[in-house]
Tab-separated table of C-alpha atoms in Angstrom:
chain	number	residue	atom	x	y	z
A	1	MET	CA	0.000	0.000	0.000
A	2	THR	CA	2.909	2.360	0.684
A	3	SER	CA	3.991	2.230	-2.965
A	4	ALA	CA	0.408	2.882	-4.068
A	5	VAL	CA	0.230	5.995	-1.904
A	6	TRP	CA	3.498	7.308	-3.322
A	7	TRP	CA	2.318	6.488	-6.838
A	8	THR	CA	-0.848	8.475	-6.169
A	9	ILE	CA	1.101	11.456	-4.845
A	10	GLY	CA	3.470	11.369	-7.817
A	11	GLY	CA	0.608	11.096	-10.295
A	12	LEU	CA	-1.263	14.008	-8.746
A	13	VAL	CA	1.874	16.161	-8.828
A	14	VAL	CA	2.324	15.346	-12.522
A	15	ALA	CA	-1.335	16.235	-13.173
A	16	VAL	CA	-0.781	19.635	-11.544
A	17	LEU	CA	2.510	20.447	-13.305
A	18	SER	CA	1.924	19.029	-16.784
A	19	PRO	CA	-0.487	21.616	-18.321
A	20	PRO	CA	2.109	24.442	-18.269
A	21	PHE	CA	4.654	22.044	-19.788
A	22	LEU	CA	2.294	21.139	-22.639
A	23	ARG	CA	1.519	24.787	-23.351
A	24	ARG	CA	5.201	25.686	-23.340
A	25	ALA	CA	5.925	22.855	-25.784
A	26	MET	CA	3.158	24.136	-28.078
A	27	ARG	CA	4.585	27.652	-28.073
A	28	HIS	CA	8.052	26.326	-28.942
A	29	GLY	CA	6.885	24.393	-31.990
A	30	ALA	CA	6.818	20.834	-30.633
A	31	ASP	CA	5.124	18.251	-32.846
A	32	ALA	CA	1.395	18.289	-32.065
A	33	GLY	CA	0.950	14.573	-32.767
A	34	LEU	CA	3.613	13.660	-30.232
A	35	LEU	CA	2.086	16.061	-27.719
A	36	LEU	CA	-1.287	14.334	-28.179
A	37	ILE	CA	0.368	11.040	-27.305
A	38	GLY	CA	2.005	12.756	-24.341
A	39	TRP	CA	-1.359	14.080	-23.186
A	40	ALA	CA	-2.842	10.573	-23.401
A	41	VAL	CA	0.043	9.172	-21.308
A	42	LEU	CA	-0.418	11.890	-18.684
A	43	ALA	CA	-4.179	11.348	-18.612
A	44	CYS	CA	-3.676	7.614	-18.053
A	45	LEU	CA	-1.115	8.331	-15.332
A	46	SER	CA	-3.537	10.681	-13.572
A	47	PHE	CA	-6.353	8.141	-13.615
A	48	THR	CA	-4.196	5.249	-12.420
A	49	ALA	CA	-2.787	7.482	-9.663
A	50	ILE	CA	-6.307	8.065	-8.376
A	51	ALA	CA	-7.322	4.410	-8.714
A	52	SER	CA	-4.161	2.787	-7.325
A	53	PRO	CA	-5.058	2.924	-3.575
A	54	ALA	CA	-8.393	1.194	-4.201
A	55	VAL	CA	-6.744	-1.440	-6.387
A	56	ALA	CA	-3.994	-1.914	-3.798
A	57	ILE	CA	-6.559	-2.434	-1.031
A	58	VAL	CA	-8.305	-5.105	-3.092
A	59	VAL	CA	-5.067	-6.831	-4.079
A	60	HIS	CA	-3.571	-6.815	-0.586
A	61	GLY	CA	-6.835	-7.622	1.139
A	62	CYS	CA	-7.849	-10.507	-1.092
A	63	TRP	CA	-4.768	-11.922	-2.790
A	64	LEU	CA	-1.698	-10.873	-0.800
A	65	SER	CA	-0.718	-10.387	2.791
A	66	PRO	CA	-2.723	-7.589	4.455
A	67	ASP	CA	0.464	-6.269	6.128
A	68	THR	CA	1.125	-3.035	4.204
A	69	GLY	CA	3.411	-1.194	6.600
A	70	LEU	CA	0.850	1.540	7.270
A	71	PRO	CA	-1.768	1.924	10.021
A	72	GLY	CA	-5.048	0.270	9.167
A	73	TRP	CA	-7.022	3.515	9.182
A	74	VAL	CA	-4.660	5.010	6.569
A	75	ASP	CA	-5.306	2.083	4.253
A	76	ALA	CA	-9.039	2.342	4.819
A	77	VAL	CA	-9.218	6.095	4.194
A	78	ALA	CA	-6.974	5.950	1.110
A	79	GLY	CA	-8.803	2.988	-0.376
A	80	THR	CA	-12.281	4.376	0.302
A	81	THR	CA	-11.411	7.805	-1.072
A	82	SER	CA	-9.807	6.269	-4.141
A	83	ALA	CA	-12.749	3.970	-4.835
A	84	ALA	CA	-15.240	6.801	-4.409
A	85	ALA	CA	-13.247	9.047	-6.759
A	86	VAL	CA	-13.040	6.306	-9.401
A	87	VAL	CA	-16.762	5.516	-9.213
A	88	ILE	CA	-17.773	9.180	-9.389
A	89	ALA	CA	-15.331	9.805	-12.231
A	90	GLY	CA	-16.665	6.790	-14.118
A	91	ILE	CA	-20.292	7.867	-13.758
A	92	ARG	CA	-19.728	11.524	-14.595
A	93	GLY	CA	-17.263	10.821	-17.397
A	94	THR	CA	-19.476	8.173	-19.006
A	95	TRP	CA	-22.496	10.452	-18.792
A	96	ARG	CA	-20.612	13.304	-20.451
A	97	PHE	CA	-19.194	11.055	-23.178
A	98	ALA	CA	-22.646	9.615	-23.925
A	99	SER	CA	-24.266	13.070	-23.925
A	100	THR	CA	-21.672	14.386	-26.357
A	101	LYS	CA	-22.200	11.385	-28.612
A	102	ARG	CA	-25.984	11.810	-28.574
A	103	TYR	CA	-25.770	15.520	-29.405
A	104	ARG	CA	-23.233	14.844	-32.139
A	105	ARG	CA	-25.614	12.324	-33.714
A	106	HIS	CA	-28.403	14.900	-33.567
A	107	VAL	CA	-26.315	17.591	-35.278
A	108	HIS	CA	-25.076	15.097	-37.876
A	109	ALA	CA	-28.659	14.021	-38.621
A	110	ARG	CA	-29.708	17.647	-39.136
A	111	HIS	CA	-26.867	18.142	-41.611
A	112	ALA	CA	-27.793	14.920	-43.401
A	113	GLU	CA	-31.356	16.229	-43.781
A	114	LEU	CA	-29.943	19.495	-45.082
A	115	ALA	CA	-27.891	17.579	-47.644
A	116	TRP	CA	-31.054	15.888	-48.914
A	117	ILE	CA	-32.756	19.268	-49.253
A	118	LEU	CA	-29.834	20.920	-51.038
A	119	THR	CA	-28.628	18.089	-53.266
A	120	GLY	CA	-31.452	15.560	-53.331
A	121	ALA	CA	-29.114	12.823	-52.091
A	122	ALA	CA	-27.591	11.546	-48.865
A	123	PRO	CA	-24.175	12.950	-47.921
A	124	ARG	CA	-21.209	10.872	-49.000
A	125	LYS	CA	-17.776	10.327	-47.534
A	126	ASP	CA	-14.916	12.449	-48.917
A	127	THR	CA	-17.286	15.121	-50.239
A	128	VAL	CA	-18.017	18.656	-49.042
A	129	LEU	CA	-21.482	19.809	-48.019
A	130	TRP	CA	-21.799	23.370	-49.360
A	131	LEU	CA	-24.153	25.659	-47.486
A	132	PRO	CA	-25.823	28.434	-49.531
A	133	THR	CA	-24.952	31.205	-47.079
A	134	ALA	CA	-23.035	34.432	-47.596
A	135	GLU	CA	-21.124	34.083	-44.307
A	136	PRO	CA	-17.900	32.009	-44.414
A	137	HIS	CA	-18.157	28.676	-42.609
A	138	ALA	CA	-15.863	25.645	-42.447
A	139	TYR	CA	-16.056	22.765	-39.979
A	140	SER	CA	-16.098	18.985	-39.764
A	141	LEU	CA	-18.561	16.630	-38.091
A	142	ALA	CA	-17.924	13.072	-36.972
A	143	GLY	CA	-20.548	10.506	-37.888
A	144	GLU	CA	-21.465	8.075	-40.617
A	145	PRO	CA	-20.432	9.344	-43.029
A	146	PRO	CA	-18.173	12.037	-41.559
A	147	LEU	CA	-18.925	15.460	-42.992
A	148	VAL	CA	-16.881	18.454	-44.077
A	149	VAL	CA	-19.157	21.491	-44.209
A	150	MET	CA	-18.326	24.749	-45.988
A	151	SER	CA	-20.296	27.721	-47.280
A	152	ASP	CA	-20.555	29.650	-50.514
A	153	GLY	CA	-19.363	32.683	-48.576
A	154	LEU	CA	-16.084	30.909	-47.888
A	155	ARG	CA	-15.653	30.126	-51.571
A	156	ASP	CA	-16.145	33.813	-52.349
A	157	CYS	CA	-13.507	35.108	-49.910
A	158	LEU	CA	-10.702	32.554	-50.447
A	159	ASP	CA	-8.700	31.607	-53.520
A	160	PRO	CA	-8.675	27.959	-54.696
A	161	VAL	CA	-5.378	27.123	-52.971
A	162	ALA	CA	-6.553	28.456	-49.603
A	163	LEU	CA	-9.853	26.626	-50.075
A	164	SER	CA	-7.963	23.388	-50.686
A	165	ALA	CA	-5.939	24.020	-47.517
A	166	VAL	CA	-9.179	24.359	-45.544
A	167	THR	CA	-10.479	21.104	-47.016
A	168	SER	CA	-7.241	19.293	-46.119
A	169	HIS	CA	-7.359	20.705	-42.603
A	170	GLU	CA	-10.924	19.507	-42.005
A	171	ASN	CA	-10.255	16.106	-43.566
A	172	ALA	CA	-7.293	15.727	-41.191
A	173	HIS	CA	-9.689	16.106	-38.270
A	174	ILE	CA	-11.757	13.236	-39.620
A	175	PHE	CA	-8.950	10.867	-40.636
A	176	ARG	CA	-7.059	11.372	-37.356
A	177	ARG	CA	-10.168	10.859	-35.181
A	178	HIS	CA	-9.750	14.282	-33.584
A	179	HIS	CA	-13.418	14.379	-32.563
A	180	TRP	CA	-12.730	11.327	-30.417
A	181	PHE	CA	-9.886	13.127	-28.639
A	182	VAL	CA	-12.190	16.031	-27.789
A	183	ALA	CA	-14.913	13.727	-26.454
A	184	VAL	CA	-12.436	11.876	-24.220
A	185	ALA	CA	-10.965	15.145	-22.938
A	186	GLN	CA	-14.443	16.419	-22.058
A	187	ALA	CA	-15.263	13.154	-20.273
A	188	LEU	CA	-11.997	13.368	-18.341
A	189	SER	CA	-12.796	16.930	-17.319
A	190	ALA	CA	-16.279	15.931	-16.175
A	191	GLY	CA	-14.968	12.937	-14.214
A	192	ILE	CA	-11.913	14.333	-12.409
A	193	GLY	CA	-12.130	18.042	-13.143
A	194	TRP	CA	-10.679	18.857	-9.730
A	195	LEU	CA	-7.280	17.924	-11.218
A	196	PRO	CA	-5.684	20.724	-13.288
A	197	LEU	CA	-4.723	18.412	-16.158
A	198	ALA	CA	-8.245	17.013	-16.440
A	199	ARG	CA	-9.913	20.405	-16.031
A	200	GLN	CA	-7.752	21.955	-18.757
A	201	SER	CA	-7.801	18.929	-21.077
A	202	PRO	CA	-10.648	20.125	-23.365
A	203	ALA	CA	-8.829	23.387	-24.180
A	204	LEU	CA	-5.432	21.687	-24.442
A	205	VAL	CA	-6.688	18.937	-26.728
A	206	ARG	CA	-8.629	21.311	-28.967
A	207	THR	CA	-5.486	23.374	-29.468
A	208	LEU	CA	-3.344	20.296	-30.151
A	209	ILE	CA	-5.711	18.819	-32.724
A	210	GLU	CA	-5.874	22.141	-34.558
A	211	LEU	CA	-2.080	22.277	-34.635
A	212	ASP	CA	-1.965	18.689	-35.869
A	213	ALA	CA	-4.464	19.410	-38.656
A	214	ASP	CA	-2.551	22.598	-39.533
A	215	ALA	CA	0.658	20.597	-39.967
A	216	HIS	CA	-1.072	18.233	-42.399
A	217	ALA	CA	-2.541	21.093	-44.464
A	218	VAL	CA	0.792	22.960	-44.560
A	219	ARG	CA	2.654	19.899	-45.839
A	220	LEU	CA	0.228	19.772	-48.763
A	221	HIS	CA	-0.388	23.446	-49.538
A	222	GLY	CA	2.159	25.581	-47.671
A	223	SER	CA	1.615	27.919	-44.747
A	224	LEU	CA	0.445	31.079	-46.524
A	225	PRO	CA	-2.911	29.713	-47.799
A	226	LEU	CA	-3.690	28.291	-44.372
A	227	ARG	CA	-2.837	31.562	-42.645
A	228	GLN	CA	-5.207	33.355	-45.010
A	229	ALA	CA	-7.959	30.857	-44.194
A	230	ILE	CA	-7.505	31.148	-40.424
A	231	GLN	CA	-7.601	34.942	-40.608
A	232	ALA	CA	-10.750	34.860	-42.748
A	233	LEU	CA	-12.527	32.327	-40.521
A	234	ARG	CA	-11.316	33.178	-37.026
A	235	TYR	CA	-14.709	34.577	-36.001
A	236	ALA	CA	-16.895	32.208	-38.024
A	237	PRO	CA	-19.464	30.310	-35.912
A	238	ALA	CA	-19.672	26.500	-35.899
A	239	PRO	CA	-21.706	23.879	-33.985
A	240	THR	CA	-20.251	23.098	-30.553
A	241	VAL	CA	-19.635	19.423	-31.388
A	242	SER	CA	-17.872	20.277	-34.647
A	243	LEU	CA	-14.261	21.253	-35.251
A	244	GLY	CA	-14.051	24.636	-36.976
A	245	ILE	CA	-10.813	25.608	-38.635
A	246	ALA	CA	-10.282	28.824	-36.657
A	247	ALA	CA	-12.315	28.243	-33.503
A	248	ASP	CA	-9.388	27.578	-31.151
A	249	ALA	CA	-6.017	29.227	-30.470
A	250	ALA	CA	-5.922	31.239	-33.690
A	251	GLU	CA	-3.115	33.536	-32.488
A	252	LEU	CA	-0.888	30.660	-31.394
A	253	ARG	CA	-1.471	28.809	-34.639
A	254	LEU	CA	-0.720	31.842	-36.773
A	255	THR	CA	2.477	32.424	-34.804
A	256	ARG	CA	3.572	28.809	-35.249
A	257	LEU	CA	2.759	28.875	-38.959
A	258	MET	CA	4.995	31.907	-39.379
A	259	ALA	CA	7.842	30.656	-37.182
A	260	HIS	CA	7.938	26.886	-37.603
A	261	ALA	CA	7.696	25.072	-40.915
A	262	PRO	CA	6.548	21.437	-40.618
A	263	SER	CA	8.628	18.770	-42.294
A	264	SER	CA	7.840	18.344	-45.967
A	265	ALA	CA	8.106	14.576	-45.668
A	266	PRO	CA	4.648	12.969	-45.774
A	267	ARG	CA	3.700	11.342	-42.503
A	268	THR	CA	0.609	9.514	-41.388
A	269	ARG	CA	-0.923	10.258	-38.019
A	270	ARG	CA	-3.557	7.556	-37.858
A	271	SER	CA	-1.185	5.878	-35.383
A	272	VAL	CA	-1.551	8.884	-33.063
A	273	ALA	CA	-5.242	8.254	-32.520
A	274	ALA	CA	-4.758	4.479	-32.435
A	275	GLY	CA	-1.914	4.700	-29.912
A	276	ALA	CA	-3.730	7.135	-27.640
A	277	ALA	CA	-6.948	5.118	-27.805
A	278	MET	CA	-5.077	1.923	-26.958
A	279	MET	CA	-3.372	3.499	-23.942
A	280	ILE	CA	-6.535	5.019	-22.521
A	281	ALA	CA	-8.657	1.916	-23.169
A	282	THR	CA	-5.995	-0.369	-21.684
A	283	THR	CA	-5.754	1.794	-18.563
A	284	LEU	CA	-9.508	1.851	-17.991
A	285	VAL	CA	-10.043	-1.833	-18.742
A	286	THR	CA	-7.078	-3.019	-16.657
A	287	THR	CA	-8.129	-0.936	-13.657
A	288	ALA	CA	-11.732	-2.139	-13.919
A	289	LEU	CA	-10.687	-5.799	-14.281
A	290	LEU	CA	-8.303	-5.690	-11.322
A	291	PHE	CA	-10.838	-4.011	-9.088
A	292	GLY	CA	-13.708	-6.240	-10.250
A	293	ALA	CA	-11.694	-9.443	-9.950
A	294	GLY	CA	-10.599	-8.473	-6.452
A	295	VAL	CA	-14.146	-7.772	-5.332
A	296	ILE	CA	-15.462	-11.016	-6.802
A	297	THR	CA	-12.732	-13.196	-5.296
A	298	CYS	CA	-12.908	-11.647	-1.813
């Protein structure tokens, strides 16, 4: 149990200190895909730090010797607090994740209906849904099929190269599963928002995914067209469950685009989403299995 307590303390300290580190790395041009993986590692560390006393109580109480080197009341308090925090985090986080998913389906369904009205056909993957509005709009929506939505007003205020950069940016959100990152970050914030890393995760992740999508668009079209698009769209509204091209951290992104040129070598980032998803899923499943197995075998 002593090691579990120290693990918890260390994990909580990391959760407090890591947000400034991530922001500093963003400002200094660090690779956004690697920072997303780093965020996933830190999020897993934070959750396991909270859950470790409860798991340790179950393991020591049911499978190993109960002699932990600490007074019994310390074990009881740490284990009870840990278990309560995990249960509350699971309920609140799951509720938030499910609510986000339901609302996303609703917004996607409304856009699918709009596609039928405008084009007479269902929306298709790898196509753009053009809205007949004078205001510039550009955002992506997860769903089946995923949608990239733009407006005639955007086509009027950007040249073809900048328009292609916007399309590449929004497609990067879809191919890299960036909507999933945002949903997980929001669930983490709802579950353990009393931790600085969890509380700030939605803003951090939204900035990182925009930087990641920017890097993809710049490798294909250069930085100037993308800078023009961000400046033209920085105040354009978009649905809350969508990812708009200029909705988050526009100043930081413009600064990075001017100061740091991404590598011209083509790189795939599907592994970023897959790696982060595997780490988070493994952490949650392993913790749940250990705790459940301990309870059942007691």
